[in-house]
GROMACS .gro file of C-alpha atoms in nm:
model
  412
    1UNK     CA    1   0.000   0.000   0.000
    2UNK     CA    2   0.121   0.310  -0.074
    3UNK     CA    3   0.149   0.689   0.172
    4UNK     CA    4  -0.136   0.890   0.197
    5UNK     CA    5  -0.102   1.277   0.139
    6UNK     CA    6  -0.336   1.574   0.140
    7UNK     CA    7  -0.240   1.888  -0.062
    8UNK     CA    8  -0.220   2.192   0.135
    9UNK     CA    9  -0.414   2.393  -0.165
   10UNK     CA   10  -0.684   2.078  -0.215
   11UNK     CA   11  -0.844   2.160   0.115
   12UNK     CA   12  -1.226   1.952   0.141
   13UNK     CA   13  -1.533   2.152   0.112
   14UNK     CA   14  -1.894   2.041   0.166
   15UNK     CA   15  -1.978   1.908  -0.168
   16UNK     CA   16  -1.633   1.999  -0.352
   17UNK     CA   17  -1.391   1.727  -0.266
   18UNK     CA   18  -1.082   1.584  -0.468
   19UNK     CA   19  -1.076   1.233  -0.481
   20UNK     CA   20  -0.825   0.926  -0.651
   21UNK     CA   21  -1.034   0.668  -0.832
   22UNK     CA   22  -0.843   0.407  -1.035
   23UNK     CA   23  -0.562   0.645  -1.070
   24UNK     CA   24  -0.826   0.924  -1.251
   25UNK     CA   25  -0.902   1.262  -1.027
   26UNK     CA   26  -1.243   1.326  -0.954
   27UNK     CA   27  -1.364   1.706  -0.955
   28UNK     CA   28  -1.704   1.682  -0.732
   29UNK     CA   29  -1.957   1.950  -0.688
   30UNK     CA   30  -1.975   2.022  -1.068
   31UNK     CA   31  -2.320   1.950  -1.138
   32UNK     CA   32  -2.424   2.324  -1.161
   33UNK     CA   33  -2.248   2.427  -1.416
   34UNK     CA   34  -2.342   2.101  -1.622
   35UNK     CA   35  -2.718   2.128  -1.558
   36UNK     CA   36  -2.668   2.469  -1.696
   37UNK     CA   37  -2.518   2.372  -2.014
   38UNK     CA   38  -2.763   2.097  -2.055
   39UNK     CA   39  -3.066   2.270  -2.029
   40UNK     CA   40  -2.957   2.508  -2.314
   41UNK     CA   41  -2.855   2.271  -2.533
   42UNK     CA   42  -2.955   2.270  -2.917
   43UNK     CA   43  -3.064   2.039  -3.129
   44UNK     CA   44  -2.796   1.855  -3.298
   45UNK     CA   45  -2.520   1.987  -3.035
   46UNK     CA   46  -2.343   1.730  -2.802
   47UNK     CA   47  -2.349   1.962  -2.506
   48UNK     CA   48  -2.090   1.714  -2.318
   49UNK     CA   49  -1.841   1.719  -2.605
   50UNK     CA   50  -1.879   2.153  -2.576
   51UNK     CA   51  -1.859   2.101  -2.170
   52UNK     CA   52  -1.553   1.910  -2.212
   53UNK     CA   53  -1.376   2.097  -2.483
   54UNK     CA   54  -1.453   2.415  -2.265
   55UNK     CA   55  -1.262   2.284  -1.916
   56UNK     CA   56  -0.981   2.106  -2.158
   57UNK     CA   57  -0.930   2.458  -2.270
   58UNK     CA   58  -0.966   2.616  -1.947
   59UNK     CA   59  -0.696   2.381  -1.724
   60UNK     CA   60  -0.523   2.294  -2.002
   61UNK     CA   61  -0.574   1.877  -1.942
   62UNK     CA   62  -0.614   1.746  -2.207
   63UNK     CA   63  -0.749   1.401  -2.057
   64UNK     CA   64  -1.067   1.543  -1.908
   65UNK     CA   65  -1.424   1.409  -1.959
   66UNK     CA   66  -1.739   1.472  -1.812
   67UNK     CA   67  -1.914   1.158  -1.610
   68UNK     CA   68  -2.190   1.098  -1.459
   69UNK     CA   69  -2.295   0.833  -1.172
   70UNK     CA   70  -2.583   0.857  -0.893
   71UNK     CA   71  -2.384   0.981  -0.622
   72UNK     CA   72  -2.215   1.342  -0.778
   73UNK     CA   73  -2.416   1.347  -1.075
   74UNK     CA   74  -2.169   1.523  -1.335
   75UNK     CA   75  -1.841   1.559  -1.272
   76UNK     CA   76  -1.501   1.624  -1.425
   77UNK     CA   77  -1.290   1.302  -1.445
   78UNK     CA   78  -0.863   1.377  -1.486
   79UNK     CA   79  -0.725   1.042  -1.565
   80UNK     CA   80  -0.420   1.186  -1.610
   81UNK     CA   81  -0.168   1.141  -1.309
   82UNK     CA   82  -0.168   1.353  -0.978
   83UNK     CA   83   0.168   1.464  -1.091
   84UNK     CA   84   0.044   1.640  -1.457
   85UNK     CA   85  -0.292   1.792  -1.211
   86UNK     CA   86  -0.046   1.959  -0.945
   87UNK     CA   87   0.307   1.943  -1.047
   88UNK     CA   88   0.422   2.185  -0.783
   89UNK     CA   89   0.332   2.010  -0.512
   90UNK     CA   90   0.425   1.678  -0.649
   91UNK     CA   91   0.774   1.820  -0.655
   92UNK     CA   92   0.780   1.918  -0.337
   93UNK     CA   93   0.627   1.594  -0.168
   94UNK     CA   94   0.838   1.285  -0.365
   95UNK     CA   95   0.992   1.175  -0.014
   96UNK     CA   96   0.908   0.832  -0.139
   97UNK     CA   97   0.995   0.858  -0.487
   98UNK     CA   98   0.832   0.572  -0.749
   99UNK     CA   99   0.705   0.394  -0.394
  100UNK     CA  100   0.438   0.781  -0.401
  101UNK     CA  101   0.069   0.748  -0.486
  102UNK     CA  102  -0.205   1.015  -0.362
  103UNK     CA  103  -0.501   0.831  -0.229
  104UNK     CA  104  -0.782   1.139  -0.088
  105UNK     CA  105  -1.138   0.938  -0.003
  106UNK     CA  106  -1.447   1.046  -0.138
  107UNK     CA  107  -1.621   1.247   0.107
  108UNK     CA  108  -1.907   0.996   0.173
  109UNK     CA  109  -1.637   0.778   0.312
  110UNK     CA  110  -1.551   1.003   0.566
  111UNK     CA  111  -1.802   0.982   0.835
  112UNK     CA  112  -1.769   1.242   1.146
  113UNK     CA  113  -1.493   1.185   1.340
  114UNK     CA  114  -1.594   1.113   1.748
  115UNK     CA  115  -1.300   1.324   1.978
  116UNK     CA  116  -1.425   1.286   2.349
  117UNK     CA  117  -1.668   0.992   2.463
  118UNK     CA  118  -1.919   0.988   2.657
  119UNK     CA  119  -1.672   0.944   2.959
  120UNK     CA  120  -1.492   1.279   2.915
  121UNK     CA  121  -1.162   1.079   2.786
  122UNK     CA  122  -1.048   1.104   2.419
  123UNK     CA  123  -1.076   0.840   2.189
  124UNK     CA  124  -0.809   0.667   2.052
  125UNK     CA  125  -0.774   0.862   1.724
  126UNK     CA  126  -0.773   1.137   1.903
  127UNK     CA  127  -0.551   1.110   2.115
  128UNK     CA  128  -0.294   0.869   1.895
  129UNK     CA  129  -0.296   1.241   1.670
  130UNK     CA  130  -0.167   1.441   1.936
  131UNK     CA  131   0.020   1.224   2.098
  132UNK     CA  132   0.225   1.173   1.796
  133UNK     CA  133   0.226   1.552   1.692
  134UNK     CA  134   0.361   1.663   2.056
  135UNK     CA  135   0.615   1.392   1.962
  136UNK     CA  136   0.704   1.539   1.638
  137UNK     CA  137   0.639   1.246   1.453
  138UNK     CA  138   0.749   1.301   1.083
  139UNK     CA  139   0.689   0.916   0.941
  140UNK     CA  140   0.454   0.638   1.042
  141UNK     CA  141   0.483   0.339   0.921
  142UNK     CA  142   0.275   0.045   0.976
  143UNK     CA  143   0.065  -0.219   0.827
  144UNK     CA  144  -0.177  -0.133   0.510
  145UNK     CA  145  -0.493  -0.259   0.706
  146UNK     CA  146  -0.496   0.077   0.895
  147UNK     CA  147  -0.440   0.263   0.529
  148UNK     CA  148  -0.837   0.348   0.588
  149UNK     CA  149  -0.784   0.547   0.900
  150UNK     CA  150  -0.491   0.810   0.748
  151UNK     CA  151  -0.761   1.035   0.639
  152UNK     CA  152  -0.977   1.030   0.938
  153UNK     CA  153  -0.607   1.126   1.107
  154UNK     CA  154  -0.525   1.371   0.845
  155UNK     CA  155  -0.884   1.606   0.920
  156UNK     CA  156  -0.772   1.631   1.279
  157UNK     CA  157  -0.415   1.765   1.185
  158UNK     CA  158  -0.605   2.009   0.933
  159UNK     CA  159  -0.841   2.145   1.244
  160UNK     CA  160  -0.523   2.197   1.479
  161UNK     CA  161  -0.331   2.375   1.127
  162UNK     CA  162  -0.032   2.102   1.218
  163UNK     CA  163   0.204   1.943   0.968
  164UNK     CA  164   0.050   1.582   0.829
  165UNK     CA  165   0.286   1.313   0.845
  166UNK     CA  166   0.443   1.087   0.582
  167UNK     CA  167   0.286   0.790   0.585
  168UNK     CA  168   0.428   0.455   0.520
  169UNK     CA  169   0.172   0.157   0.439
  170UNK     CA  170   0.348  -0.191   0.424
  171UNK     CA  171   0.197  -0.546   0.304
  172UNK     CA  172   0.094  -0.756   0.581
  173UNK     CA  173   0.251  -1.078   0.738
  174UNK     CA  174   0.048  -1.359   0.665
  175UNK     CA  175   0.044  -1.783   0.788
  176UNK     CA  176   0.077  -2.053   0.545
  177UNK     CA  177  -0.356  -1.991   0.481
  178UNK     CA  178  -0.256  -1.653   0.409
  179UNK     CA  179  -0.457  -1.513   0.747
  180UNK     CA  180  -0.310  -1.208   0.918
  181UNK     CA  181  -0.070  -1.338   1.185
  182UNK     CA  182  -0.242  -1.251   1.535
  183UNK     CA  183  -0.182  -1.364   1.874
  184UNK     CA  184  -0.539  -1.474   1.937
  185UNK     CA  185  -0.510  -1.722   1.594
  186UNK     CA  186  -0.263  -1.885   1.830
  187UNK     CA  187   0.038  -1.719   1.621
  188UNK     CA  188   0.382  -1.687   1.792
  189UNK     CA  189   0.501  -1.343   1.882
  190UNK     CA  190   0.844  -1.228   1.904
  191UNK     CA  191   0.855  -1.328   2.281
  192UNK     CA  192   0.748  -1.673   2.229
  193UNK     CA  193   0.950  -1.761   1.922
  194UNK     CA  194   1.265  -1.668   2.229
  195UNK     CA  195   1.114  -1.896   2.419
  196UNK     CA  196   1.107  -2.105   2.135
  197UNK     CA  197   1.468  -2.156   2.114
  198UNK     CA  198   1.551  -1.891   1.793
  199UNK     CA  199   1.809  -1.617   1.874
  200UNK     CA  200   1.730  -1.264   1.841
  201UNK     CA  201   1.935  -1.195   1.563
  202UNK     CA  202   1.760  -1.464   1.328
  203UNK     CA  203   1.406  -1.318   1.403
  204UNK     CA  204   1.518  -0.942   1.353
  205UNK     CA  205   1.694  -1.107   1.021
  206UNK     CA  206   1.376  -1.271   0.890
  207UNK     CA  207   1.146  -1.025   0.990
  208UNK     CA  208   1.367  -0.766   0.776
  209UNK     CA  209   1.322  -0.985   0.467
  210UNK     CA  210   0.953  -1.021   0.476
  211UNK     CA  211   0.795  -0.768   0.251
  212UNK     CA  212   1.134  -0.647   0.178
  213UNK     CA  213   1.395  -0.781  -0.063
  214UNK     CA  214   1.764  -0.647  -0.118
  215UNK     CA  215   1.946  -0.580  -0.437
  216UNK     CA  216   2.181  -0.930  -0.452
  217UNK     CA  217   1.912  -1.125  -0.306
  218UNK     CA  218   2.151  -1.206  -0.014
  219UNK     CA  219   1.988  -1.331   0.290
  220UNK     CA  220   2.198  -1.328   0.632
  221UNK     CA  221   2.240  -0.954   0.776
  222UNK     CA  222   2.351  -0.826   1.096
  223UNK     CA  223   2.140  -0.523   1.249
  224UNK     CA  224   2.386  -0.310   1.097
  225UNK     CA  225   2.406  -0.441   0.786
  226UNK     CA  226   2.061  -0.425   0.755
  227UNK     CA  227   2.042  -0.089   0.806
  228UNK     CA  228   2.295  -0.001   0.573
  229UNK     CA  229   2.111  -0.257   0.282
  230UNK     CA  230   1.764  -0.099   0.331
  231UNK     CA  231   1.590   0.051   0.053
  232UNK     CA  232   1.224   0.149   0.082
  233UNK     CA  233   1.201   0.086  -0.308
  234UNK     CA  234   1.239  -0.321  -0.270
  235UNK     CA  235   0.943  -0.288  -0.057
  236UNK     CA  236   0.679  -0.565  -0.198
  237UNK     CA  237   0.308  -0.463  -0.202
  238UNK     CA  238   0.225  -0.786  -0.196
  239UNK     CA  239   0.144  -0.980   0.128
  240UNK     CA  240   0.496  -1.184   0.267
  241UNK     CA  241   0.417  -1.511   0.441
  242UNK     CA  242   0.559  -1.635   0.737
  243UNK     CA  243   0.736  -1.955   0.702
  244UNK     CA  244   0.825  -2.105   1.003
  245UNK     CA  245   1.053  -2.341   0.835
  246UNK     CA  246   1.292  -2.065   0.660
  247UNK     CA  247   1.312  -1.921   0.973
  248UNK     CA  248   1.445  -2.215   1.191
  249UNK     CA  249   1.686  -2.297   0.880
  250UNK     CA  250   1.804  -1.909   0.909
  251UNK     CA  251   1.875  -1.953   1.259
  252UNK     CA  252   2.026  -2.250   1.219
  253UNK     CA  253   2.302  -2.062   1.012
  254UNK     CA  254   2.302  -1.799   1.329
  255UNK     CA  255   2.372  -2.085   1.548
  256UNK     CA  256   2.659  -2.233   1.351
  257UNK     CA  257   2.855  -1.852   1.364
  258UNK     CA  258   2.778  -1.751   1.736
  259UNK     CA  259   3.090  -1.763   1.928
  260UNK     CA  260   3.142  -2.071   2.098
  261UNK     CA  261   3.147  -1.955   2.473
  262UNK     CA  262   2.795  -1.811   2.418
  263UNK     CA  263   2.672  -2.099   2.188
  264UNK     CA  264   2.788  -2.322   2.551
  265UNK     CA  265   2.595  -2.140   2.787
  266UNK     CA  266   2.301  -2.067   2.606
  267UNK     CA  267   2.283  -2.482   2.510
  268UNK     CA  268   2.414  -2.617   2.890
  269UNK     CA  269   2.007  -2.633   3.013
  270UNK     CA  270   1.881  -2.802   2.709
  271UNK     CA  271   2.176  -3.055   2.748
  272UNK     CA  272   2.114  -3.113   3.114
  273UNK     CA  273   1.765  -3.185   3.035
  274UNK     CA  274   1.841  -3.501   2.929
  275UNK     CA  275   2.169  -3.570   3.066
  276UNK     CA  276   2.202  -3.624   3.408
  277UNK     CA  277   2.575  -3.782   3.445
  278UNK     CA  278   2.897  -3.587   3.451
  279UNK     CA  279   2.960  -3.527   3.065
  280UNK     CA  280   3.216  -3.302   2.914
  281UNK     CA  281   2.939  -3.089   2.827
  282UNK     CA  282   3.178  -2.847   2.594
  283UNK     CA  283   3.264  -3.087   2.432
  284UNK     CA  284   2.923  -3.229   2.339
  285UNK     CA  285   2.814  -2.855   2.268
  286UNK     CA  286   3.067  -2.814   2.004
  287UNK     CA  287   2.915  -3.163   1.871
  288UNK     CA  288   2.566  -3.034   1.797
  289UNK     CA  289   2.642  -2.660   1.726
  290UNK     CA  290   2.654  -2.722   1.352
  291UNK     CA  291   2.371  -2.995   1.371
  292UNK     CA  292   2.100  -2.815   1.529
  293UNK     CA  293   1.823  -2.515   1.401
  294UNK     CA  294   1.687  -2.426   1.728
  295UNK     CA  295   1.783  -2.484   2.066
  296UNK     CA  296   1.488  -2.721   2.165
  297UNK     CA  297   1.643  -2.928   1.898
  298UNK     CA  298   1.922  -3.072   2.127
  299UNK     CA  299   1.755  -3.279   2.395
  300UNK     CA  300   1.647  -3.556   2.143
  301UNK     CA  301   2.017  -3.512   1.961
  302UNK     CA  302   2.202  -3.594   2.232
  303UNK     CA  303   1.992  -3.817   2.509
  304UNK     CA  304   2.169  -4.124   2.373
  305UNK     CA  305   2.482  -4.053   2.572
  306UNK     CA  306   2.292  -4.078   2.892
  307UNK     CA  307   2.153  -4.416   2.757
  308UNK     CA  308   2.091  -4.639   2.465
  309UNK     CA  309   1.713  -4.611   2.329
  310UNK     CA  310   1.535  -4.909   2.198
  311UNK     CA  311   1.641  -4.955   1.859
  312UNK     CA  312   1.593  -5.243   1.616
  313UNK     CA  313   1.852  -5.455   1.426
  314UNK     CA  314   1.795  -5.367   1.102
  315UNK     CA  315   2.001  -4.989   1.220
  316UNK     CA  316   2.305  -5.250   1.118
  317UNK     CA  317   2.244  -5.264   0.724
  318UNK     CA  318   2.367  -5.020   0.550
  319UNK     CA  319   2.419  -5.027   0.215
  320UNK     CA  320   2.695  -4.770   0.104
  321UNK     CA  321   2.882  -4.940   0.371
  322UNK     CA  322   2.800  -5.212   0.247
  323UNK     CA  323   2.701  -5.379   0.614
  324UNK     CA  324   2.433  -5.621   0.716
  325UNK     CA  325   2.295  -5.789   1.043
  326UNK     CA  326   2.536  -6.095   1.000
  327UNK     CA  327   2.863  -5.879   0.904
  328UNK     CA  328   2.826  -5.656   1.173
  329UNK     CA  329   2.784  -5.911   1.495
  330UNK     CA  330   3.125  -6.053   1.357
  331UNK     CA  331   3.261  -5.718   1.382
  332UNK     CA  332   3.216  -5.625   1.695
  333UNK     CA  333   3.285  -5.941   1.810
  334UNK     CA  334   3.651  -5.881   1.647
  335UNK     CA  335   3.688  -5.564   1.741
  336UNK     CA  336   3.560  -5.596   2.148
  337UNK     CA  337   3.861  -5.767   2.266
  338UNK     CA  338   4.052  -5.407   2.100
  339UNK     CA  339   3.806  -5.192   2.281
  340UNK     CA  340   3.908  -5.417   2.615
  341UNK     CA  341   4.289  -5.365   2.571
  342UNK     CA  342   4.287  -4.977   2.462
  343UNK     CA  343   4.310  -4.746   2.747
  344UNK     CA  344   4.356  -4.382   2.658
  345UNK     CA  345   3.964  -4.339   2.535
  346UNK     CA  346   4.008  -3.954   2.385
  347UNK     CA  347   3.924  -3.907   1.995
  348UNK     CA  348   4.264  -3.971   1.859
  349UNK     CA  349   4.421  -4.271   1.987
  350UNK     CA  350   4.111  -4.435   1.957
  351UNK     CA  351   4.056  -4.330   1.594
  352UNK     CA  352   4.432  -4.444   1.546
  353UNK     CA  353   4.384  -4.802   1.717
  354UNK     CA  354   4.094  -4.886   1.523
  355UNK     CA  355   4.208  -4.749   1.206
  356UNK     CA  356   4.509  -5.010   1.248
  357UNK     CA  357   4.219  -5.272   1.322
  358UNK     CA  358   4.046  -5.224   1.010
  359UNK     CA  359   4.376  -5.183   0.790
  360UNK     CA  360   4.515  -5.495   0.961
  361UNK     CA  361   4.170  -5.706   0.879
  362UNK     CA  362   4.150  -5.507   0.517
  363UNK     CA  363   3.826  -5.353   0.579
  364UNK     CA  364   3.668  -5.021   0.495
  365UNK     CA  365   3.657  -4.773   0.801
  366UNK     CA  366   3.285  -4.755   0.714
  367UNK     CA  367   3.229  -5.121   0.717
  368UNK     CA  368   3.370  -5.105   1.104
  369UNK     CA  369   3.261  -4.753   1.228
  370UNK     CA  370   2.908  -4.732   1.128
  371UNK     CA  371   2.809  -5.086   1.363
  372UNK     CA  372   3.033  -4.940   1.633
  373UNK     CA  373   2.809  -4.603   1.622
  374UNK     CA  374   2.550  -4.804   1.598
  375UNK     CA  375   2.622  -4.984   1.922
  376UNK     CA  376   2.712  -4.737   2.133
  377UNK     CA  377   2.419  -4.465   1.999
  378UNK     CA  378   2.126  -4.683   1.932
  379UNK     CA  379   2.049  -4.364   1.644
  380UNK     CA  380   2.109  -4.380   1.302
  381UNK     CA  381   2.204  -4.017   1.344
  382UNK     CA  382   2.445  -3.847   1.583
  383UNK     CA  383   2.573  -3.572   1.632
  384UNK     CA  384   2.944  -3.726   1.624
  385UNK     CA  385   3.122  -4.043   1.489
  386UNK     CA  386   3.207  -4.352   1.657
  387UNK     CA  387   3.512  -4.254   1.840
  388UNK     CA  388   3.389  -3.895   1.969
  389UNK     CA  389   3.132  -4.057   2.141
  390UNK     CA  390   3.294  -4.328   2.285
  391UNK     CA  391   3.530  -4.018   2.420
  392UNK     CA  392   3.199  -3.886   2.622
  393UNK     CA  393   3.049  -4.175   2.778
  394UNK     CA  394   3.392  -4.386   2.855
  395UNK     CA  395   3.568  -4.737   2.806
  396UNK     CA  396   3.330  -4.907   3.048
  397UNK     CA  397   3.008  -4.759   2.904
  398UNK     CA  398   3.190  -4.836   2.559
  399UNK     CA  399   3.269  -5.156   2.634
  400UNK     CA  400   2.879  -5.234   2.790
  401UNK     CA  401   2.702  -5.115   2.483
  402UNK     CA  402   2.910  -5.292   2.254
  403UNK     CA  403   2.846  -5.610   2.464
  404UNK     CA  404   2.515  -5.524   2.435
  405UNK     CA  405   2.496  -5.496   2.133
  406UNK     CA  406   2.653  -5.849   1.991
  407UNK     CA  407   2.356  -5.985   2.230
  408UNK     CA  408   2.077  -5.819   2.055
  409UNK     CA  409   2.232  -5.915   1.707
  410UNK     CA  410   2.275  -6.246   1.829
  411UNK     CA  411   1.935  -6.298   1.939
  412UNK     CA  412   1.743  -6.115   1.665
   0.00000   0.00000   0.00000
């Protein structure tokens, strides 16, 4: 939608108004002077045609016809720009550029205006007016549902002789049906999508691009960025919908650049949700940081390490790795007496041990690692390999699962 301005030399009159239709100016109040002309009309004379030749000649426009409906009776129609009609002022009011239309209501549309209730307190437009004046608002901008109420604004500015605001009208933010997001439709605001695990940043980021588009169609600002990139002119008219699913993958990417330290402290509580033992929780943060799109997300990423969850067999085929139910009990049967002998359980030496394993039996690391994961995770996806989580829960829990796991294979 686009701002709404009143020309300080187009003031409304009682039967005289200006108003926009379909891009045309209407010239009310005319029917005088056209009743005149009709009633001394001659035969054979099209006493519109002389009407309109006369006022072409007159204003100089040369797109001006008379028209007729029930509600002004004759009138003068300009369907010729705003711009052509009053150039002067034009000139003087682009603030917003190619984003400028005039819009002035018909005068039937403007019904009186209600300033004190019954109560003695103002009403809202009322007050919202001055308010905003003793402010010294210059621009309001705000959704194109309250595009209606600028004029009903712009008569009380006119009565107190103050300057009218620019007004800004943007498209709406709409749900998947394409209704107008709103708390009582059960719709998340910005505190609850907090709540909901995104990060500030993300929402301000995705808000920013809804209704609005940059230049290079790039997608992940900062605040200040954003500022900088804004350009009223990639404003869309159309309404933007709200995709809840864009927005968790944007914060996602937020998540994967915030500075470890913070990334920690703000994941430690969904972590200990779940995991009750004492875990190198850094560690285990710097696991899901690149794996997760919103906080909540962790809990059910990383409860495995606390304990295995029912899983079935069938986790153990695999067919890139080429793996089955039969392949994979022999290899952890193999490789549990390594397990048993290893001692220093951190990431590398283990990697190293049963990388010699699987080059001394002339495997494929996959055909080895992906039953071990199996084992010890119960998931068919974790947030780490085999040996980083063998790191976090231990040789003995290691060495349990793994037991565990040639029993369930062997009694499928």
């Amino acid at each position: 939608a686009a701002p709404v301005f009143y020309p300080e030399d187009m003031k409304f009159e009682i039967g005289r108004g200006i108003t926009v239709r379909e891009g045309g100016i209407i010239k009310d109040g005319y029917n005088q002077e056209a009743d005149k002309l009709r009633h001394a009309k001659t035969e054979g004379k099209n006493w519109l045609a002389e009407l309109e030749a006369r006022e072409k000649e007159k204003t100089g426009i040369k797109n001006l016809r008379v028209r007729y409906n029930k509600v002004f009776g004759y009138y003068l129609e300009v369907t010729n720009s705003f711009k052509d009609l009053v150039p002067d002022y034009y000139t003087r009011k682009q603030t917003l550029a190619n984003a400028e239309r005039y819009i002035i209501p018909e005068l039937k549309e403007l019904e009186d205006l209600i300033l004190i209730k019954s109560d003695g307190y103002p009403t809202y437009n009322f007050a919202n007016v001055v308010d905003d004046h003793l402010m010294g608002i210059t621009h309001v901008v705000r959704g194109n549902e309250y595009l209606s109420s600028a004029p009903k604004y712009n008569r009380i500015y006119e009565a107190f002789g103050w300057d009218i605001p620019v007004y800004v009208h943007c498209p709406l933010i709409t749900d998947e049906t394409h209704q107008k997001l709103s708390k009582r439709s059960g719709h998340s605001s910005y505190e609850d999508l907090l709540e909901q695990g995104f990060v500030s940043e993300a929402i301000v980021n995705y808000v920013a691009l809804l209704g609005w588009s940059p230049s290079d169609n790039r997608e992940i600002f900062t605040l200040s960025e954003l500022v900088e990139a804004f350009d009223y002119h990639h404003i869309n008219k159309s309404p933007a919908v709200f995709d809840i699913q864009k927005l968790r993958w944007m914060n996602g990417e937020y998540i994967k650049k915030m500075d470890p330290e913070e990334f920690y402290e703000k994941a430690l509580p969904y972590m200990k949700e779940v995991l009750k033992k004492d875990y190198d929780f850094r560690k285990i943060a710097g696991m899901v940081q690149t794996r997760i799109e919103t906080f909540p997300d962790i809990p059910e990423l990383v409860d495995f390490f606390e304990e295995v969850p029912e899983y079935d067999s069938s986790m153990y085929c695999h067919k890139k790795m080429k793996t089955t139910e039969e392949t994979s009990l022999t290899v952890l049967k193999e490789v549990l007496p390594v397990l048993e002998a290893h001692e220093d359980y951190t990431n590398d030496p283990l990697f190293a041990v049963l990388s010699a394993f699987v080059k001394d039996k002339g495997y494929k690391n996959g055909y080895v690692m992906w039953p071990l994961r199996t084992a010890v995770s119960g998931k068919q996806m974790t947030p780490a390999g085999a040996t980083e989580i063998m790191e976090i829960i231990g040789k003995e829990e290691t060495i349990k699962r793994v037991k565990a796991a040639i029993e369930k294979l062997e009694n499928r």
